[in-house]
Amino acid sequence: MKLKEAFELIKSNLGKKLVIVIGKCRVRYEGRATSKLSEGDRVLIIKGDGTFLVHQNSGMAAINYQGPGSVARAELNAFLRIISERKSKKLNERIDVDFSSVDFAGSFDLIDDKQISIYGSEKDLSNLLLQDLNIVESGLVPVQQESSFLKGRMDIVARDREGRLVVIELKRRQAEFSAVTQLKRYVEELEKRKNEKVRGILCAPGISKNALSMLEKSGLEFSKLDYAIEKEVIIKGLEKKQKTLDFY
Amino acid sequence: MKLKEAFELIKSNLGKKLVIVIGKCRVRYEGRATSKLSEGDRVLIIKGDGTFLVHQNSGMAAINYQGPGSVARAELNAFLRIISERKSKKLNERIDVDFSSVDFAGSFDLIDDKQISIYGSEKDLSNLLLQDLNIVESGLVPVQQESSFLKGRMDIVARDREGRLVVIELKRRQAEFSAVTQLKRYVEELEKRKNEKVRGILCAPGISKNALSMLEKSGLEFSKLDYAIEKEVIIKGLEKKQKTLDFY
DNA sequence: GCGATCAGCGGCACG
DNA sequence: CGTGCCGTTGATCGC
């Protein structure tokens, strides 16, 4: 495909349709960082909202990118240059893609107002647990959920069978140091606010050895959260199930 | 484009070339979570390494995805169904994309062995700072960089003009709670190890009000890092520059 | 708008 | 392989 042909197609569709260009190109980026990528075959996608993505033939992430709101334009000289700029008060960012040859260029009018629905997020697990905190510890009664204060946002607050306040921090994957310090912060803040002793329970499918050590040294507790997400979400601790058939 | 035509093209190129399919489809995902996305126009990209990306016409991130090593296959019935599976000991994941119509399907042999070079990462700033820690505070002398211990990895360790140990945690953007707790953890661990008082300096372009409050309450310090990355990296504190012309 | 946190985070580097 | 953590993180939700 001729560069000029690609240029015309891109020029007349940028900002309207989704544009795809595939070919041999170099890429430069300047903004929050600086990058260069010498010549090779890549896929360039420019979305209707300005999103600008340069993909190589491997890896999940775009090798160079610019978010929604960016403005793209094309220039034709020795190369077909496609530029994406994003300007804000604090920062200007720019990507230059120089195509020396184009294998394919096309534009597509994508009609799509649908939003994805995801089930199995931390919030979903939290809601499920809230229905029966006995899964975490017998006798726990929820006090409030996601209570926000200036120091952050707690997942679950409850009282144990002896009436003590308990903060529960939920993680959907292996817990690390950050989860421990996060929980510690909430516990300390809540103790100060309520002026009473507060327990902290980290509830996750696993925890690293060092994080566990730090957790215990801080007087906090770990509760293994055994869950599976298939056609239904199953928290194995107490055979707790929530059918998600209606989800489909 | 006929579904059968697209099917044949995809079938004969999956696992070899990069495949792109654009059309009206539904998407389901089951694995670490569960998701569904009802019918709309999307772009599907399957890379040579198995990476599987479903993009809508807006937003940077793929709405559904599967990483390298996934295996894709196609089936033709009432729909053109493209399936990507990723199996591991701990988890099986699967995406189903059902196309009811296809606007475009193509395969591309992308030759690209080039790697991106990026300048301006936290590590780069760290290296730059290490050349003259006076930028952070007059009299600082580096002891070590990126020293790992069981509790994490410290960016920079130095001694101040009075011989006290100083841990410097560097952030390339606005610092938050996590940066403070991270630094606090390092300082406490180093104090225990060395059995001496250790200072902690959080070095970032900015810090949130609450994080600063927590920092100060913890006896730690903040040092504003005024840097810009253009054709050269400039740390404004002491007019410290590093030319990066050779980077191009 | 800032701020705090989640994410199906991904990816990397080091033990 | 686990682990800690950075990322041009992005995306979301609350204030």
CSV table of N, CA and C in Angstrom, one decimal, chain B residues 30-136:
chain,number,residue,atom,x,y,z
B,30,GLU,N,-13.9,-16.2,31.8
B,30,GLU,CA,-14.0,-17.0,33.0
B,30,GLU,C,-12.6,-17.3,33.5
B,31,GLY,N,-12.3,-17.0,34.7
B,31,GLY,CA,-11.0,-17.3,35.2
B,31,GLY,C,-10.8,-16.7,36.6
B,32,ARG,N,-9.9,-15.7,36.7
B,32,ARG,CA,-9.7,-15.1,38.0
B,32,ARG,C,-11.0,-14.4,38.4
B,33,ALA,N,-11.8,-14.0,37.5
B,33,ALA,CA,-13.1,-13.4,37.7
B,33,ALA,C,-14.0,-13.9,36.6
B,34,THR,N,-15.1,-13.3,36.4
B,34,THR,CA,-16.1,-13.7,35.4
B,34,THR,C,-16.6,-12.4,34.8
B,35,SER,N,-16.7,-12.3,33.5
B,35,SER,CA,-17.2,-11.1,32.9
B,35,SER,C,-18.0,-11.4,31.6
B,36,LYS,N,-18.9,-10.5,31.3
B,36,LYS,CA,-19.6,-10.7,30.1
B,36,LYS,C,-19.8,-9.3,29.5
B,37,LEU,N,-19.8,-9.3,28.2
B,37,LEU,CA,-20.0,-8.0,27.4
B,37,LEU,C,-20.9,-8.3,26.2
B,38,SER,N,-22.0,-7.7,26.2
B,38,SER,CA,-23.0,-8.0,25.2
B,38,SER,C,-22.6,-7.4,23.8
B,39,GLU,N,-23.4,-7.7,22.8
B,39,GLU,CA,-23.0,-7.4,21.5
B,39,GLU,C,-22.7,-6.0,21.1
B,40,GLY,N,-21.6,-5.8,20.4
B,40,GLY,CA,-21.1,-4.5,19.9
B,40,GLY,C,-19.9,-4.7,19.0
B,41,ASP,N,-19.5,-3.6,18.4
B,41,ASP,CA,-18.4,-3.7,17.4
B,41,ASP,C,-17.1,-3.6,18.2
B,42,ARG,N,-16.2,-4.5,18.0
B,42,ARG,CA,-14.9,-4.5,18.6
B,42,ARG,C,-13.7,-4.9,17.7
B,43,VAL,N,-12.5,-4.7,18.2
B,43,VAL,CA,-11.3,-5.1,17.5
B,43,VAL,C,-10.7,-6.2,18.3
B,44,LEU,N,-10.5,-7.4,17.7
B,44,LEU,CA,-9.8,-8.5,18.3
B,44,LEU,C,-8.4,-8.6,17.7
B,45,ILE,N,-7.4,-8.7,18.6
B,45,ILE,CA,-6.0,-8.9,18.1
B,45,ILE,C,-5.4,-10.1,18.8
B,46,ILE,N,-4.9,-11.0,18.0
B,46,ILE,CA,-4.2,-12.2,18.6
B,46,ILE,C,-2.8,-12.2,18.1
B,47,LYS,N,-1.9,-12.0,19.0
B,47,LYS,CA,-0.5,-11.9,18.6
B,47,LYS,C,0.2,-13.2,18.5
B,48,GLY,N,1.4,-13.1,17.9
B,48,GLY,CA,2.2,-14.3,17.7
B,48,GLY,C,2.5,-15.1,18.9
B,49,ASP,N,2.6,-14.4,20.1
B,49,ASP,CA,3.0,-15.1,21.3
B,49,ASP,C,1.7,-15.6,22.1
B,50,GLY,N,0.6,-15.5,21.5
B,50,GLY,CA,-0.6,-15.9,22.2
B,50,GLY,C,-1.4,-14.8,22.8
B,51,THR,N,-0.8,-13.7,23.0
B,51,THR,CA,-1.6,-12.5,23.6
B,51,THR,C,-2.9,-12.3,22.8
B,52,PHE,N,-3.9,-12.1,23.6
B,52,PHE,CA,-5.3,-12.0,23.1
B,52,PHE,C,-5.9,-10.7,23.6
B,53,LEU,N,-6.3,-9.8,22.7
B,53,LEU,CA,-6.8,-8.5,23.2
B,53,LEU,C,-8.1,-8.2,22.5
B,54,VAL,N,-9.1,-7.8,23.3
B,54,VAL,CA,-10.4,-7.3,22.7
B,54,VAL,C,-10.5,-5.9,23.1
B,55,HIS,N,-10.5,-5.0,22.1
B,55,HIS,CA,-10.6,-3.6,22.3
B,55,HIS,C,-12.0,-3.0,21.9
B,56,GLN,N,-12.5,-2.2,22.7
B,56,GLN,CA,-13.6,-1.3,22.3
B,56,GLN,C,-13.1,-0.1,21.7
B,57,ASN,N,-14.0,0.8,21.2
B,57,ASN,CA,-13.6,2.0,20.5
B,57,ASN,C,-13.2,3.1,21.5
B,58,SER,N,-13.1,2.8,22.8
B,58,SER,CA,-12.6,3.8,23.7
B,58,SER,C,-11.9,3.2,24.8
B,59,GLY,N,-11.0,4.0,25.5
B,59,GLY,CA,-10.3,3.5,26.6
B,59,GLY,C,-9.0,2.9,26.2
B,60,MET,N,-8.0,3.0,27.1
B,60,MET,CA,-6.7,2.5,26.8
B,60,MET,C,-6.6,1.0,26.9
B,61,ALA,N,-7.2,0.5,28.0
B,61,ALA,CA,-7.0,-0.9,28.3
B,61,ALA,C,-7.9,-1.8,27.4
B,62,ALA,N,-7.4,-3.0,27.1
B,62,ALA,CA,-8.3,-3.9,26.4
B,62,ALA,C,-9.4,-4.3,27.4
B,63,ILE,N,-10.6,-4.5,26.9
B,63,ILE,CA,-11.7,-4.7,27.7
B,63,ILE,C,-11.7,-6.2,28.2
B,64,ASN,N,-11.2,-7.1,27.4
B,64,ASN,CA,-10.9,-8.4,27.8
B,64,ASN,C,-9.6,-8.8,27.2
B,65,TYR,N,-8.9,-9.7,27.9
B,65,TYR,CA,-7.5,-10.0,27.4
B,65,TYR,C,-7.0,-11.3,28.0
B,66,GLN,N,-6.0,-11.8,27.4
B,66,GLN,CA,-5.3,-12.9,27.9
B,66,GLN,C,-3.8,-12.8,27.5
B,67,GLY,N,-2.9,-13.1,28.4
B,67,GLY,CA,-1.5,-12.8,28.2
B,67,GLY,C,-0.8,-13.8,27.3
B,68,PRO,N,0.5,-13.6,27.1
B,68,PRO,CA,1.3,-14.4,26.3
B,68,PRO,C,1.2,-15.9,26.7
B,69,GLY,N,1.3,-16.8,25.8
B,69,GLY,CA,1.3,-18.2,26.2
B,69,GLY,C,-0.1,-18.8,26.1
B,70,SER,N,-1.1,-17.9,25.9
B,70,SER,CA,-2.5,-18.4,25.7
B,70,SER,C,-2.6,-19.1,24.3
B,71,VAL,N,-3.5,-20.0,24.2
B,71,VAL,CA,-3.7,-20.7,23.0
B,71,VAL,C,-5.1,-20.4,22.4
B,72,ALA,N,-5.2,-19.9,21.2
B,72,ALA,CA,-6.5,-19.5,20.6
B,72,ALA,C,-6.9,-20.5,19.5
B,73,ARG,N,-8.2,-20.7,19.4
B,73,ARG,CA,-8.7,-21.5,18.3
B,73,ARG,C,-10.0,-20.9,17.8
B,74,ALA,N,-10.4,-21.4,16.7
B,74,ALA,CA,-11.7,-20.8,16.1
B,74,ALA,C,-12.7,-21.9,15.8
B,75,GLU,N,-14.0,-21.6,15.9
B,75,GLU,CA,-15.0,-22.6,15.6
B,75,GLU,C,-16.1,-21.8,14.8
B,76,LEU,N,-16.6,-22.6,13.8
B,76,LEU,CA,-17.7,-21.9,13.0
B,76,LEU,C,-19.0,-22.6,13.1
B,77,ASN,N,-20.0,-22.0,13.7
B,77,ASN,CA,-21.3,-22.5,13.7
B,77,ASN,C,-22.2,-21.3,13.3
B,78,ALA,N,-23.3,-21.1,14.1
B,78,ALA,CA,-24.1,-19.9,13.8
B,78,ALA,C,-23.2,-18.6,13.9
B,79,PHE,N,-22.3,-18.7,14.9
B,79,PHE,CA,-21.4,-17.6,15.1
B,79,PHE,C,-20.0,-18.0,14.7
B,80,LEU,N,-19.1,-17.1,14.5
B,80,LEU,CA,-17.7,-17.4,14.4
B,80,LEU,C,-17.2,-17.2,15.8
B,81,ARG,N,-16.9,-18.3,16.5
B,81,ARG,CA,-16.4,-18.3,17.9
B,81,ARG,C,-14.9,-18.4,17.9
B,82,ILE,N,-14.3,-17.4,18.6
B,82,ILE,CA,-12.8,-17.5,18.8
B,82,ILE,C,-12.6,-17.6,20.3
B,83,ILE,N,-11.8,-18.7,20.6
B,83,ILE,CA,-11.6,-19.0,22.0
B,83,ILE,C,-10.2,-18.9,22.4
B,84,SER,N,-9.9,-18.3,23.5
B,84,SER,CA,-8.5,-18.3,24.0
B,84,SER,C,-8.5,-18.9,25.4
B,85,GLU,N,-7.5,-19.9,25.5
B,85,GLU,CA,-7.4,-20.6,26.8
B,85,GLU,C,-6.0,-20.5,27.3
B,86,ARG,N,-6.0,-20.4,28.7
B,86,ARG,CA,-4.7,-20.3,29.3
B,86,ARG,C,-4.8,-21.2,30.6
B,87,LYS,N,-4.0,-22.2,30.6
B,87,LYS,CA,-4.1,-23.2,31.7
B,87,LYS,C,-2.8,-23.2,32.5
B,88,SER,N,-3.0,-23.2,33.8
B,88,SER,CA,-1.9,-23.4,34.7
B,88,SER,C,-2.3,-24.3,35.8
B,89,LYS,N,-1.4,-24.6,36.7
B,89,LYS,CA,-1.7,-25.5,37.8
B,89,LYS,C,-2.8,-24.9,38.7
B,90,LYS,N,-2.7,-23.6,38.9
B,90,LYS,CA,-3.6,-23.0,39.8
B,90,LYS,C,-4.9,-22.5,39.2
B,91,LEU,N,-4.8,-22.3,37.9
B,91,LEU,CA,-5.9,-21.5,37.3
B,91,LEU,C,-6.1,-21.8,35.9
B,92,ASN,N,-7.4,-22.0,35.5
B,92,ASN,CA,-7.7,-22.0,34.0
B,92,ASN,C,-8.5,-20.8,33.7
B,93,GLU,N,-8.1,-20.2,32.6
B,93,GLU,CA,-8.8,-19.0,32.1
B,93,GLU,C,-9.2,-19.2,30.7
B,94,ARG,N,-10.4,-18.6,30.4
B,94,ARG,CA,-10.9,-18.7,29.0
B,94,ARG,C,-11.7,-17.5,28.6
B,95,ILE,N,-11.5,-17.1,27.4
B,95,ILE,CA,-12.3,-16.1,26.8
B,95,ILE,C,-13.0,-16.7,25.5
B,96,ASP,N,-14.3,-16.4,25.4
B,96,ASP,CA,-15.0,-16.7,24.2
B,96,ASP,C,-15.5,-15.4,23.5
B,97,VAL,N,-15.1,-15.3,22.3
B,97,VAL,CA,-15.6,-14.1,21.5
B,97,VAL,C,-16.5,-14.7,20.4
B,98,ASP,N,-17.7,-14.3,20.4
B,98,ASP,CA,-18.7,-14.8,19.4
B,98,ASP,C,-19.0,-13.7,18.4
B,99,PHE,N,-18.5,-13.8,17.2
B,99,PHE,CA,-18.8,-12.8,16.2
B,99,PHE,C,-20.0,-13.2,15.4
B,100,SER,N,-21.0,-12.2,15.3
B,100,SER,CA,-22.2,-12.5,14.5
B,100,SER,C,-21.9,-11.9,13.1
B,101,SER,N,-21.0,-10.9,13.0
B,101,SER,CA,-20.6,-10.4,11.7
B,101,SER,C,-19.2,-9.9,11.7
B,102,VAL,N,-18.5,-10.0,10.6
B,102,VAL,CA,-17.1,-9.6,10.6
B,102,VAL,C,-16.9,-8.5,9.5
B,103,ASP,N,-16.4,-7.4,9.9
B,103,ASP,CA,-16.1,-6.3,8.9
B,103,ASP,C,-14.8,-6.5,8.3
B,104,PHE,N,-13.9,-7.0,9.1
B,104,PHE,CA,-12.5,-7.2,8.6
B,104,PHE,C,-11.8,-8.3,9.3
B,105,ALA,N,-11.1,-9.1,8.6
B,105,ALA,CA,-10.2,-10.1,9.2
B,105,ALA,C,-8.9,-10.2,8.4
B,106,GLY,N,-7.8,-10.1,9.1
B,106,GLY,CA,-6.6,-10.1,8.3
B,106,GLY,C,-5.5,-10.7,9.2
B,107,SER,N,-4.4,-11.2,8.5
B,107,SER,CA,-3.3,-11.7,9.2
B,107,SER,C,-2.0,-11.0,8.7
B,108,PHE,N,-1.1,-10.8,9.6
B,108,PHE,CA,0.1,-10.0,9.3
B,108,PHE,C,1.4,-10.6,9.9
B,109,ASP,N,2.4,-10.7,9.0
B,109,ASP,CA,3.6,-11.3,9.5
B,109,ASP,C,4.5,-10.1,9.9
B,110,LEU,N,4.6,-9.9,11.2
B,110,LEU,CA,5.3,-8.7,11.7
B,110,LEU,C,6.7,-9.1,12.1
B,111,ILE,N,7.7,-8.5,11.4
B,111,ILE,CA,9.1,-8.7,11.7
B,111,ILE,C,9.5,-7.6,12.7
B,112,ASP,N,9.9,-7.9,13.9
B,112,ASP,CA,10.3,-6.9,14.8
B,112,ASP,C,11.1,-7.5,16.0
B,113,ASP,N,12.4,-7.3,15.9
B,113,ASP,CA,13.2,-7.8,17.0
B,113,ASP,C,13.7,-6.6,17.9
B,114,LYS,N,13.2,-5.4,17.6
B,114,LYS,CA,13.6,-4.2,18.4
B,114,LYS,C,13.0,-4.1,19.7
B,115,GLN,N,13.8,-3.6,20.6
B,115,GLN,CA,13.3,-3.4,22.0
B,115,GLN,C,13.3,-1.9,22.3
B,116,ILE,N,12.3,-1.5,23.0
B,116,ILE,CA,12.2,-0.1,23.3
B,116,ILE,C,13.2,0.3,24.4
B,117,SER,N,13.7,1.5,24.2
B,117,SER,CA,14.6,2.0,25.3
B,117,SER,C,13.8,3.2,25.9
B,118,ILE,N,13.7,3.2,27.2
B,118,ILE,CA,13.0,4.2,28.0
B,118,ILE,C,13.9,4.9,28.9
B,119,TYR,N,13.8,6.3,28.9
B,119,TYR,CA,14.6,7.0,29.9
B,119,TYR,C,13.7,7.9,30.7
B,120,GLY,N,13.9,7.9,32.0
B,120,GLY,CA,13.1,8.7,32.9
B,120,GLY,C,12.4,7.9,34.0
B,121,SER,N,12.8,6.6,34.1
B,121,SER,CA,12.3,5.7,35.1
B,121,SER,C,12.8,6.2,36.5
B,122,GLU,N,12.2,5.6,37.5
B,122,GLU,CA,12.6,5.9,38.9
B,122,GLU,C,14.1,5.5,39.0
B,123,LYS,N,14.5,4.4,38.4
B,123,LYS,CA,15.9,4.0,38.5
B,123,LYS,C,16.8,5.0,37.8
B,124,ASP,N,16.4,5.6,36.7
B,124,ASP,CA,17.2,6.7,36.1
B,124,ASP,C,17.3,7.9,37.0
B,125,LEU,N,16.3,8.3,37.6
B,125,LEU,CA,16.3,9.4,38.5
B,125,LEU,C,17.2,9.1,39.7
B,126,SER,N,17.2,7.9,40.2
B,126,SER,CA,18.0,7.4,41.3
B,126,SER,C,19.5,7.5,40.9
B,127,ASN,N,19.8,7.0,39.7
B,127,ASN,CA,21.2,7.1,39.2
B,127,ASN,C,21.7,8.5,39.2
B,128,LEU,N,20.8,9.4,38.7
B,128,LEU,CA,21.1,10.8,38.5
B,128,LEU,C,21.4,11.4,39.9
B,129,LEU,N,20.5,11.2,40.8
B,129,LEU,CA,20.6,11.7,42.2
B,129,LEU,C,21.9,11.2,42.9
B,130,LEU,N,22.2,10.0,42.6
B,130,LEU,CA,23.4,9.4,43.3
B,130,LEU,C,24.6,10.1,42.9
B,131,GLN,N,24.6,10.7,41.7
B,131,GLN,CA,25.8,11.4,41.3
B,131,GLN,C,26.1,12.7,42.1
B,132,ASP,N,25.0,13.1,42.7
B,132,ASP,CA,25.2,14.3,43.6
B,132,ASP,C,24.0,14.4,44.6
B,133,LEU,N,24.2,13.7,45.7
B,133,LEU,CA,23.1,13.7,46.7
B,133,LEU,C,22.9,15.1,47.4
B,134,ASN,N,23.8,16.0,47.1
B,134,ASN,CA,23.6,17.4,47.6
B,134,ASN,C,22.3,18.0,47.2
B,135,ILE,N,21.8,17.5,46.0
B,135,ILE,CA,20.5,17.9,45.5
B,135,ILE,C,19.4,17.7,46.6
B,136,VAL,N,19.5,16.6,47.2
B,136,VAL,CA,18.5,16.3,48.3
B,136,VAL,C,18.8,17.0,49.6
